[in-house]
PDB file of C-alpha atoms and ligand atoms in Angstrom:
ATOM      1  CA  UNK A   1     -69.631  75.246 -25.035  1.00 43.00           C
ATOM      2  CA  UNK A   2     -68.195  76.403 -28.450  1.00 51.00           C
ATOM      3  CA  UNK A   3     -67.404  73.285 -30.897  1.00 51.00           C
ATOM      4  CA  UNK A   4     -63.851  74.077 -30.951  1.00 56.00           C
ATOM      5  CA  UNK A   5     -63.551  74.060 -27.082  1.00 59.00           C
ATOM      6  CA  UNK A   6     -65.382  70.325 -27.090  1.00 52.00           C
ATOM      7  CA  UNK A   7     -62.664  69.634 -29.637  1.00 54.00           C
ATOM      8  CA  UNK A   8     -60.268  70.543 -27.478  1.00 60.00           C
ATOM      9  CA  UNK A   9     -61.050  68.998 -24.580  1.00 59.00           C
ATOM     10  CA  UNK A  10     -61.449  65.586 -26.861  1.00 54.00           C
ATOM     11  CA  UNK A  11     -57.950  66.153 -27.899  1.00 51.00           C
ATOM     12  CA  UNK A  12     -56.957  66.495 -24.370  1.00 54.00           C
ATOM     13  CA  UNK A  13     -58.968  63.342 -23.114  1.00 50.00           C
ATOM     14  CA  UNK A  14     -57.170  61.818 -26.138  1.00 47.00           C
ATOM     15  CA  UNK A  15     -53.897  62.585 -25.192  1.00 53.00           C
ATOM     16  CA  UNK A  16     -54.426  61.338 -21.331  1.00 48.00           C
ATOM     17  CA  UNK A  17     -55.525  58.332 -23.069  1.00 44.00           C
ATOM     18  CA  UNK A  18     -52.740  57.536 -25.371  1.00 46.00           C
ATOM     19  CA  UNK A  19     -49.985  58.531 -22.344  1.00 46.00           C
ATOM     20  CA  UNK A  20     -51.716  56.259 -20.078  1.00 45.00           C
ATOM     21  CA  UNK A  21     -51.140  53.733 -22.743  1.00 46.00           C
ATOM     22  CA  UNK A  22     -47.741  53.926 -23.619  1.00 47.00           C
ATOM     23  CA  UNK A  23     -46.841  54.009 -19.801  1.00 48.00           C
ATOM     24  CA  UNK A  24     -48.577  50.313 -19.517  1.00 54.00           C
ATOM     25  CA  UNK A  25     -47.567  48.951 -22.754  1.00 63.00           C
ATOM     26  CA  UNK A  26     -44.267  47.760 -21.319  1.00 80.00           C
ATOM     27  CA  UNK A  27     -42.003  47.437 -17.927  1.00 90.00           C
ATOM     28  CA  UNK A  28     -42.118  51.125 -16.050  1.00 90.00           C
ATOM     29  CA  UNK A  29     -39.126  53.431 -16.678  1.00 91.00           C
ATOM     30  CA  UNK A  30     -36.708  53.518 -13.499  1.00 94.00           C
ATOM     31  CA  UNK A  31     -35.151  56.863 -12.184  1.00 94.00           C
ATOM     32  CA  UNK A  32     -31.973  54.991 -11.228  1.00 94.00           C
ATOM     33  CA  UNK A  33     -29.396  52.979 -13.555  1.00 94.00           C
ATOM     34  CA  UNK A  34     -29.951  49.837 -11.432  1.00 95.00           C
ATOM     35  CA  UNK A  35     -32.207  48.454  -8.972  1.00 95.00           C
ATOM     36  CA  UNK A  36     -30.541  47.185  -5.638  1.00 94.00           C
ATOM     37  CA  UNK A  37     -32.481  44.764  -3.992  1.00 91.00           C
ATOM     38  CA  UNK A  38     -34.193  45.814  -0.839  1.00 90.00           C
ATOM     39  CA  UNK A  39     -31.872  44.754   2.302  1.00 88.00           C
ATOM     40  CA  UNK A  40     -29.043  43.036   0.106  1.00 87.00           C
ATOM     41  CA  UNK A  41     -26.133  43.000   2.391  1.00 88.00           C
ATOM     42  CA  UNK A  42     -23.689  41.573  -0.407  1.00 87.00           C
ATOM     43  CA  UNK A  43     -21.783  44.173  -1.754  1.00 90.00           C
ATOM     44  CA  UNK A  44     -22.562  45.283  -5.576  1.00 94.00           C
ATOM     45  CA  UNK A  45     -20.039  44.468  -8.185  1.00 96.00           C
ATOM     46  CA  UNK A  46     -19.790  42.351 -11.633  1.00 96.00           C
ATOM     47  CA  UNK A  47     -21.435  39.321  -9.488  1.00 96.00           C
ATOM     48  CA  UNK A  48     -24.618  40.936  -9.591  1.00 96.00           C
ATOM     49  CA  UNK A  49     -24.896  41.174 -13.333  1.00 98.00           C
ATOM     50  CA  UNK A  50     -23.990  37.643 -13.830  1.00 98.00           C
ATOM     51  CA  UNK A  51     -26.678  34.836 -14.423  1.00 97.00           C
ATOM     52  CA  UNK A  52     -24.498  31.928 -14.435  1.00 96.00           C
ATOM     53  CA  UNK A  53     -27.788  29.111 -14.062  1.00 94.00           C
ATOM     54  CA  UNK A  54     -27.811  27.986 -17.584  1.00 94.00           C
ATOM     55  CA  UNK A  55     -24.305  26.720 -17.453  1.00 92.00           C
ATOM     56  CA  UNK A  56     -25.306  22.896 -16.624  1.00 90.00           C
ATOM     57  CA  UNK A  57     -27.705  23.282 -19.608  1.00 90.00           C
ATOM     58  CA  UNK A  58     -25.153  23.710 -21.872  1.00 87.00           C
ATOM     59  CA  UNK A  59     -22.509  21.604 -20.625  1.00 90.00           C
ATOM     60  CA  UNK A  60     -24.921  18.587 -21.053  1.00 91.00           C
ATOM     61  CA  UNK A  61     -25.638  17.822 -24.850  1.00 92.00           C
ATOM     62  CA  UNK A  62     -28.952  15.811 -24.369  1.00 95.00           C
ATOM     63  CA  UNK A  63     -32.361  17.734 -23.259  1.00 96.00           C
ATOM     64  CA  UNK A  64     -34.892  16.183 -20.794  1.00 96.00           C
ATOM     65  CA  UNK A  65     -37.277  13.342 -21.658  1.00 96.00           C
ATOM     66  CA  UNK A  66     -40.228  16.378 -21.652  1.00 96.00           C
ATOM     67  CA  UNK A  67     -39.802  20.199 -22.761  1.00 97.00           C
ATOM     68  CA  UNK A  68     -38.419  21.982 -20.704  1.00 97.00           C
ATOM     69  CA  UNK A  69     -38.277  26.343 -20.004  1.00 97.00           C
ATOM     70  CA  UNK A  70     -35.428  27.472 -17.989  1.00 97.00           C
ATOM     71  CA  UNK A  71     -35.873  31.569 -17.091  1.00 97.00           C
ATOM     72  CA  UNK A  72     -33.733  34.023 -16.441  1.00 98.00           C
ATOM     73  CA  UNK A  73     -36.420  36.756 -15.210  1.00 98.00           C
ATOM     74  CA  UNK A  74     -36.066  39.215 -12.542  1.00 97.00           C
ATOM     75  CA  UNK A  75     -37.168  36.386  -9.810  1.00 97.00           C
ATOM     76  CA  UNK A  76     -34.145  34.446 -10.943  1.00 97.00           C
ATOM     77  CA  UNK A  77     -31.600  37.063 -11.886  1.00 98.00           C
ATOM     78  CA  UNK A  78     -32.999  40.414  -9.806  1.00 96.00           C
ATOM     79  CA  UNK A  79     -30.319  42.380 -11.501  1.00 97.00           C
ATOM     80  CA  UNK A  80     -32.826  42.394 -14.347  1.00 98.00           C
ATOM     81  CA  UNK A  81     -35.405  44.732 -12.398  1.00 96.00           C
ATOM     82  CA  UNK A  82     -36.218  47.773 -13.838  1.00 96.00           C
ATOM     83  CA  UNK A  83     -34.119  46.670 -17.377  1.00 97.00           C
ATOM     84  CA  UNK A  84     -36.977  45.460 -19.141  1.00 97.00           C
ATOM     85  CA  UNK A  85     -35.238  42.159 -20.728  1.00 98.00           C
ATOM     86  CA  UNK A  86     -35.128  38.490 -19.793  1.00 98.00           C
ATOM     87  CA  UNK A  87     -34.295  35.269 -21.485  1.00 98.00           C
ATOM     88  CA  UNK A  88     -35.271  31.584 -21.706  1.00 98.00           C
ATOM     89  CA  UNK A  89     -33.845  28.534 -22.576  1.00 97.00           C
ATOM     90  CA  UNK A  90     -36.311  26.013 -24.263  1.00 98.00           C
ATOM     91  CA  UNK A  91     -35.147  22.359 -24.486  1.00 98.00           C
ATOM     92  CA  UNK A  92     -37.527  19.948 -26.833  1.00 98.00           C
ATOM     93  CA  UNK A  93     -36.949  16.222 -26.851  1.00 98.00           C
ATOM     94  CA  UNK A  94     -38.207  14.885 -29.814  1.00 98.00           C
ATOM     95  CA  UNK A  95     -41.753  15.223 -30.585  1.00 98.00           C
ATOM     96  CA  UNK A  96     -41.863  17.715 -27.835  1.00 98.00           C
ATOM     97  CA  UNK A  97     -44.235  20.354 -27.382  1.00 98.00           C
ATOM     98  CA  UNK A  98     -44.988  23.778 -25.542  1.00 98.00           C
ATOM     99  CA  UNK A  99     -48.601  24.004 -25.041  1.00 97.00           C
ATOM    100  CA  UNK A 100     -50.424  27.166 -26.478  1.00 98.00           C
ATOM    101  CA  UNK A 101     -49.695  30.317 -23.959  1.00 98.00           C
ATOM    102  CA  UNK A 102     -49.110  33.990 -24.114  1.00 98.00           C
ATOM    103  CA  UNK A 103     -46.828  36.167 -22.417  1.00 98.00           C
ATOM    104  CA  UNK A 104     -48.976  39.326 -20.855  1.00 97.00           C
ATOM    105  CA  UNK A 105     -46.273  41.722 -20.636  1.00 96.00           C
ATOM    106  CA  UNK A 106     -43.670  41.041 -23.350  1.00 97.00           C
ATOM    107  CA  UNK A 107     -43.220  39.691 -27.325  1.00 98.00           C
ATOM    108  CA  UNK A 108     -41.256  36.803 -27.225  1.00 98.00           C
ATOM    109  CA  UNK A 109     -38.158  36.688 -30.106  1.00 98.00           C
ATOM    110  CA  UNK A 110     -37.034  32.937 -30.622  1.00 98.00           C
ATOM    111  CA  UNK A 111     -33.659  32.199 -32.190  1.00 98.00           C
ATOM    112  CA  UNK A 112     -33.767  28.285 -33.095  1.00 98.00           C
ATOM    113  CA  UNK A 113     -29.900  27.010 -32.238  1.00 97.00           C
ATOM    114  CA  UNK A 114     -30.721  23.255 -32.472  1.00 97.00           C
ATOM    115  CA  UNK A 115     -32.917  20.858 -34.873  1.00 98.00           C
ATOM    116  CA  UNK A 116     -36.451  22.181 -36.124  1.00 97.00           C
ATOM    117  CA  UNK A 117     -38.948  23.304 -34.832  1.00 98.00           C
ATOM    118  CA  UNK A 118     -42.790  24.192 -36.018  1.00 98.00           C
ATOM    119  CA  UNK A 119     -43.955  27.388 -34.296  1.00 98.00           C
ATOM    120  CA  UNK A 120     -47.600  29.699 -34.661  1.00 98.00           C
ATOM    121  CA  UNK A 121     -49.409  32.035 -33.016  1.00 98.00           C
ATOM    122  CA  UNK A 122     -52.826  33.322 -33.185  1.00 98.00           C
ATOM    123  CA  UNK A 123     -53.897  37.163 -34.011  1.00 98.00           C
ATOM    124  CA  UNK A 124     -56.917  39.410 -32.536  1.00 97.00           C
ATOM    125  CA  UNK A 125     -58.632  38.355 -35.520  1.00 98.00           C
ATOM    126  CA  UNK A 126     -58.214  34.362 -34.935  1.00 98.00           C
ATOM    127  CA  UNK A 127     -56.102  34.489 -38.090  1.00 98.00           C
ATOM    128  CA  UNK A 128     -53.283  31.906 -37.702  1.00 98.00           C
ATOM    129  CA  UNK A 129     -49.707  32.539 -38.835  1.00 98.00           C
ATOM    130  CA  UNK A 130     -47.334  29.261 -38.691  1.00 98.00           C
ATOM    131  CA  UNK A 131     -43.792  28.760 -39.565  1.00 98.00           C
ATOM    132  CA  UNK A 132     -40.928  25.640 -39.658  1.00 98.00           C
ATOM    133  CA  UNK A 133     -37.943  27.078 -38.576  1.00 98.00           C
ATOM    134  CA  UNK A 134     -34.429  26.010 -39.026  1.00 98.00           C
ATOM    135  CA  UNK A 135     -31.008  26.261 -36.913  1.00 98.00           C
ATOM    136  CA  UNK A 136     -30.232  29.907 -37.587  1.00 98.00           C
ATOM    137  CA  UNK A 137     -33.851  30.980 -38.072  1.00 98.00           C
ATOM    138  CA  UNK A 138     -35.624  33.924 -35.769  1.00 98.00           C
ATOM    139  CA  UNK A 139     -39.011  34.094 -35.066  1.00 98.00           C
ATOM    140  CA  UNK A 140     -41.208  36.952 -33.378  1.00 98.00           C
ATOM    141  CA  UNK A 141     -44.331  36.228 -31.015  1.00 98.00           C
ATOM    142  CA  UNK A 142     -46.149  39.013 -30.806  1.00 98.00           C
ATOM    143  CA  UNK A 143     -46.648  40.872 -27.146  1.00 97.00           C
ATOM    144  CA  UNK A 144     -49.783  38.655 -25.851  1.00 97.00           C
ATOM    145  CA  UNK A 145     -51.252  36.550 -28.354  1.00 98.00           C
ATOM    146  CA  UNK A 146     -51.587  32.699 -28.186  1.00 98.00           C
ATOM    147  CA  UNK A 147     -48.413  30.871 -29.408  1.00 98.00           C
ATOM    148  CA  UNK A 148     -46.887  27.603 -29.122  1.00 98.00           C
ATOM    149  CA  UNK A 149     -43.829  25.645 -30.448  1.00 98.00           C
ATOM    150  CA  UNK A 150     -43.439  21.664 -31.582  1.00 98.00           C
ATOM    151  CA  UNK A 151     -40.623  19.788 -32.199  1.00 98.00           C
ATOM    152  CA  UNK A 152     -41.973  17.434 -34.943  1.00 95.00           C
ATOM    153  CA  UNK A 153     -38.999  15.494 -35.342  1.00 97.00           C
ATOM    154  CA  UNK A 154     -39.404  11.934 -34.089  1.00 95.00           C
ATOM    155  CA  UNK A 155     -35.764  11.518 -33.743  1.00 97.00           C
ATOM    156  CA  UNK A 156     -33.717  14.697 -33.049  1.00 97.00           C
ATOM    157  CA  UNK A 157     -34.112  16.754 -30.182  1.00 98.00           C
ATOM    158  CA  UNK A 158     -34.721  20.689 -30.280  1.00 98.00           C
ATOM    159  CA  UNK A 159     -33.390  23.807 -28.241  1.00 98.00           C
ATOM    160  CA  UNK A 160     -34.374  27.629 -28.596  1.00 98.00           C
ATOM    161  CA  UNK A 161     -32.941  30.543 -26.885  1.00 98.00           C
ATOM    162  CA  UNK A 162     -36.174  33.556 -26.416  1.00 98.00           C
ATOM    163  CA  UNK A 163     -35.499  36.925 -25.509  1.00 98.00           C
ATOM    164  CA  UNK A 164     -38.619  39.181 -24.066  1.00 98.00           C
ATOM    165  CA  UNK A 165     -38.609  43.126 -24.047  1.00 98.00           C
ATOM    166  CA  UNK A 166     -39.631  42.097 -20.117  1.00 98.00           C
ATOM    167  CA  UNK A 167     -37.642  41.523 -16.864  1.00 98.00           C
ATOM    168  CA  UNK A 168     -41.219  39.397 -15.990  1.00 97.00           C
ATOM    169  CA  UNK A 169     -42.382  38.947 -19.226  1.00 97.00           C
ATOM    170  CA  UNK A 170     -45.388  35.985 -17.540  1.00 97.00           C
ATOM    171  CA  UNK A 171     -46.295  33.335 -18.859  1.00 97.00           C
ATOM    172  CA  UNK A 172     -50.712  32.048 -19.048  1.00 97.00           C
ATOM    173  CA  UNK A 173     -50.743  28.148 -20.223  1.00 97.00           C
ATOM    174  CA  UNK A 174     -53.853  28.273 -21.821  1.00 97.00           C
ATOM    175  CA  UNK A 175     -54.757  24.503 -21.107  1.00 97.00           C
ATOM    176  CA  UNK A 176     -54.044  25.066 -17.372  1.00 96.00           C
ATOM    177  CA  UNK A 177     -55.410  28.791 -17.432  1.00 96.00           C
ATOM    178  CA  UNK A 178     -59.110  27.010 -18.580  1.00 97.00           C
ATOM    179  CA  UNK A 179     -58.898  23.192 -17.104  1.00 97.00           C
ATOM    180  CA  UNK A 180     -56.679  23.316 -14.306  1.00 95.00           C
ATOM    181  CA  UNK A 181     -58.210  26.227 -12.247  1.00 94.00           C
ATOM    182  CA  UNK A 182     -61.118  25.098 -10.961  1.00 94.00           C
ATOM    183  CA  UNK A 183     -63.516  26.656 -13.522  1.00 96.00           C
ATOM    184  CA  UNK A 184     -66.731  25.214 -13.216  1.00 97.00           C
ATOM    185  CA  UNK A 185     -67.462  22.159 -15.378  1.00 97.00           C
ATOM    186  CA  UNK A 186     -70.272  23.187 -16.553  1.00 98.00           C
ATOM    187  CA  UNK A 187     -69.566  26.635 -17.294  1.00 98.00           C
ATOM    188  CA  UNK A 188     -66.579  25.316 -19.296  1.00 98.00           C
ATOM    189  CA  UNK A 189     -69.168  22.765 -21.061  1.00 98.00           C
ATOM    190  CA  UNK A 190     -71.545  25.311 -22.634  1.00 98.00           C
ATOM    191  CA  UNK A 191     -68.092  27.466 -23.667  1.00 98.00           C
ATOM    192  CA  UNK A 192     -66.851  25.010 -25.762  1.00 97.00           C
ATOM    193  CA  UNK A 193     -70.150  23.770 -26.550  1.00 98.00           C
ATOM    194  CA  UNK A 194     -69.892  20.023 -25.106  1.00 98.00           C
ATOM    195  CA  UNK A 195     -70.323  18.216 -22.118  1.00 98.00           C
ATOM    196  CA  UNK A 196     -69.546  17.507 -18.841  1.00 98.00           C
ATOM    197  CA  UNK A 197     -68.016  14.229 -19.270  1.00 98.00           C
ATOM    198  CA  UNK A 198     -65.586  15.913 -21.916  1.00 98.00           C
ATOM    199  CA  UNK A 199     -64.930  18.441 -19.731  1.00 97.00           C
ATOM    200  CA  UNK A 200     -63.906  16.410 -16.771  1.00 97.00           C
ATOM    201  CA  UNK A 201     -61.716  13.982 -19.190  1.00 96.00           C
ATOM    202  CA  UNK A 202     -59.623  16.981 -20.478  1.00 96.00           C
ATOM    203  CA  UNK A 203     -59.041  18.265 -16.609  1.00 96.00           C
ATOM    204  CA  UNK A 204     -58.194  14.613 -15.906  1.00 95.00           C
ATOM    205  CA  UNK A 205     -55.690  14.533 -18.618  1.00 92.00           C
ATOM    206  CA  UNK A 206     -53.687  17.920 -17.272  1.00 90.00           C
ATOM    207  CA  UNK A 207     -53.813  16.826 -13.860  1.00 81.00           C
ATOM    208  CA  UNK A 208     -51.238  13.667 -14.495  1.00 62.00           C
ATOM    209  CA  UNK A 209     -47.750  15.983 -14.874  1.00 57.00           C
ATOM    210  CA  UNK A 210     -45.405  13.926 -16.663  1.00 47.00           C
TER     211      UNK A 210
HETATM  212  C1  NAG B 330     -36.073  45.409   4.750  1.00 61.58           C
HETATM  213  O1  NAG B 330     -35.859  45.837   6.089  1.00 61.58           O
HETATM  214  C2  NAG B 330     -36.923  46.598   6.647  1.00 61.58           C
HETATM  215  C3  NAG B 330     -36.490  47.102   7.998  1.00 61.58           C
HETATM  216  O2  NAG B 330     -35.928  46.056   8.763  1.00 61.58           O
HETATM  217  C4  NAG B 330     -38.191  45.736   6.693  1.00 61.58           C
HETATM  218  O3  NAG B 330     -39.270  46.490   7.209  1.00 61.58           O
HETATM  219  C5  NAG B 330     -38.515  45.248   5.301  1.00 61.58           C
HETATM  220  O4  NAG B 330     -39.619  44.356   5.344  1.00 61.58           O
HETATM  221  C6  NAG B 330     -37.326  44.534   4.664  1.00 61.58           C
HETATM  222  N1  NAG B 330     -37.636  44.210   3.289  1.00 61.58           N
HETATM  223  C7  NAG B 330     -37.408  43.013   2.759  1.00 61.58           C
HETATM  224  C8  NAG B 330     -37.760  42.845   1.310  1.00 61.58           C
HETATM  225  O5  NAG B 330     -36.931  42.083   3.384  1.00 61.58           O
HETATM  226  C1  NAG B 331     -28.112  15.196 -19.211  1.00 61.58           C
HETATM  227  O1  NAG B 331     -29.503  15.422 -19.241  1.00 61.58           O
HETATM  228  C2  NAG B 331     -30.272  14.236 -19.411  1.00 61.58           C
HETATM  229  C3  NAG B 331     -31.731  14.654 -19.595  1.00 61.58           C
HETATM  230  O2  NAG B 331     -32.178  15.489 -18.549  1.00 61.58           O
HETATM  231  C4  NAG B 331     -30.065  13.344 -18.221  1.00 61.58           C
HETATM  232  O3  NAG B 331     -30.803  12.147 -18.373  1.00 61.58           O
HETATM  233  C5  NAG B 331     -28.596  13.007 -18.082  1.00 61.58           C
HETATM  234  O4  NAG B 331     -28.369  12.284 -16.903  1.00 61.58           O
HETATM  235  C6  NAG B 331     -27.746  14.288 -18.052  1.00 61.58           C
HETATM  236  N1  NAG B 331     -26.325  13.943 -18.123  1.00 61.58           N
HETATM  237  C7  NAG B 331     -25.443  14.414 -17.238  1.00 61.58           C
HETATM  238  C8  NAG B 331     -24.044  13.973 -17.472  1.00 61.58           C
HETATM  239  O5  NAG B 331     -25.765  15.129 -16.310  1.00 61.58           O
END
């Protein structure tokens, strides 16, 4: 085979490569302006583009005595099928804390509306970027990487609205993804280069929900 045809067909193996890519790298195209769920007998009109479950949250001024994520994701709002957005609603008391997780299928864009917040996340290269945000402030989580957000205030309470480029943007709690599976203790020992005993005291702490 001639050096120019192998060049070729790298080019071409290339270019399979890099479509297959984009087509996973966020939710699928749809071939219709809407997606009607499968058997709905109501009939389709304004009602089905209206997410009206966050309305309590915002009529009551005080957030719950632990943090708290409310979604709006296809499984709550189907409407969003196909449309490749969701929301969140993220209510810190104070001193309140969202565990380190990552969202598989989405970046997550935070808009702080209430107190201050500390936020980070955690690149391919372990490098750690952390900011303190105020009322007003933005912040981007990049698509799958390990994040979390903390409401250092001892006295005033927090809320964040988040936007994902996602109708199921998921969500992997890394303390629950590695203690609260059923991963072998001892497997998780030599990981994190400790013991059993250490081990089983971490999974006994995430077991007690608050
Ligand atoms: C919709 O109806 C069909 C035919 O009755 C049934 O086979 C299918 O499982 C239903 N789908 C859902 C999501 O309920
Ligand atoms: C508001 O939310 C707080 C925290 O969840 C709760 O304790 C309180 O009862 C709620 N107030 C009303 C009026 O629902």
């Amino acid at each position: 085979m001639a050096s120019s045809s192998l060049f070729n067909h790298a080019l071409f193996l290339l270019s399979i490569l890099s479509t297959s890519y984009i087509a996973h790298a966020g939710d699928p195209d749809i071939l219709s302006d809407f997606i009607i769920p499968e058997n709905s007998t109501t009939p389709i009109d304004g009602n089905f583009f209206t997410f009206t479950g966050m309305r309590g949250l915002l009529a009551n001024s005080t957030n719950p005595p632990n943090f708290k994520v409310t979604k709006a994701t296809m499984a709550e709002f189907p409407a969003l099928n196909g449309q490749s957005v969701s929301m969140a609603f993220l209510q810190f008391p104070a001193g309140g804390v969202n565990p380190p997780h990552t969202h598989p299928r989405s970046a997550e864009l935070l808009f702080l509306v209430e107190g201050c917040m500390e936020v980070g996340f955690v690149d391919t290269a372990n490098k750690l970027y952390t900011q303190t945000l105020q009322v007003g402030d933005m912040f981007v989580f990049p698509k799958g990487l390990v994040h979390y957000q903390y409401n250092a205030d001892v006295s005033e309470q927090a809320t964040a609205i988040s936007a994902f480029g996602s109708a199921n943007a998921g969500a992997v709690s890394t303390p629950v993804t590695l203690f609260a599976t059923g991963i072998d203790d001892a497997i998780l020992a030599k990981s994190f280069k400790t013991d059993v005993a250490t081990i089983q005291k971490i999974k006994a702490g995430l077991a007690v929900k608050p």
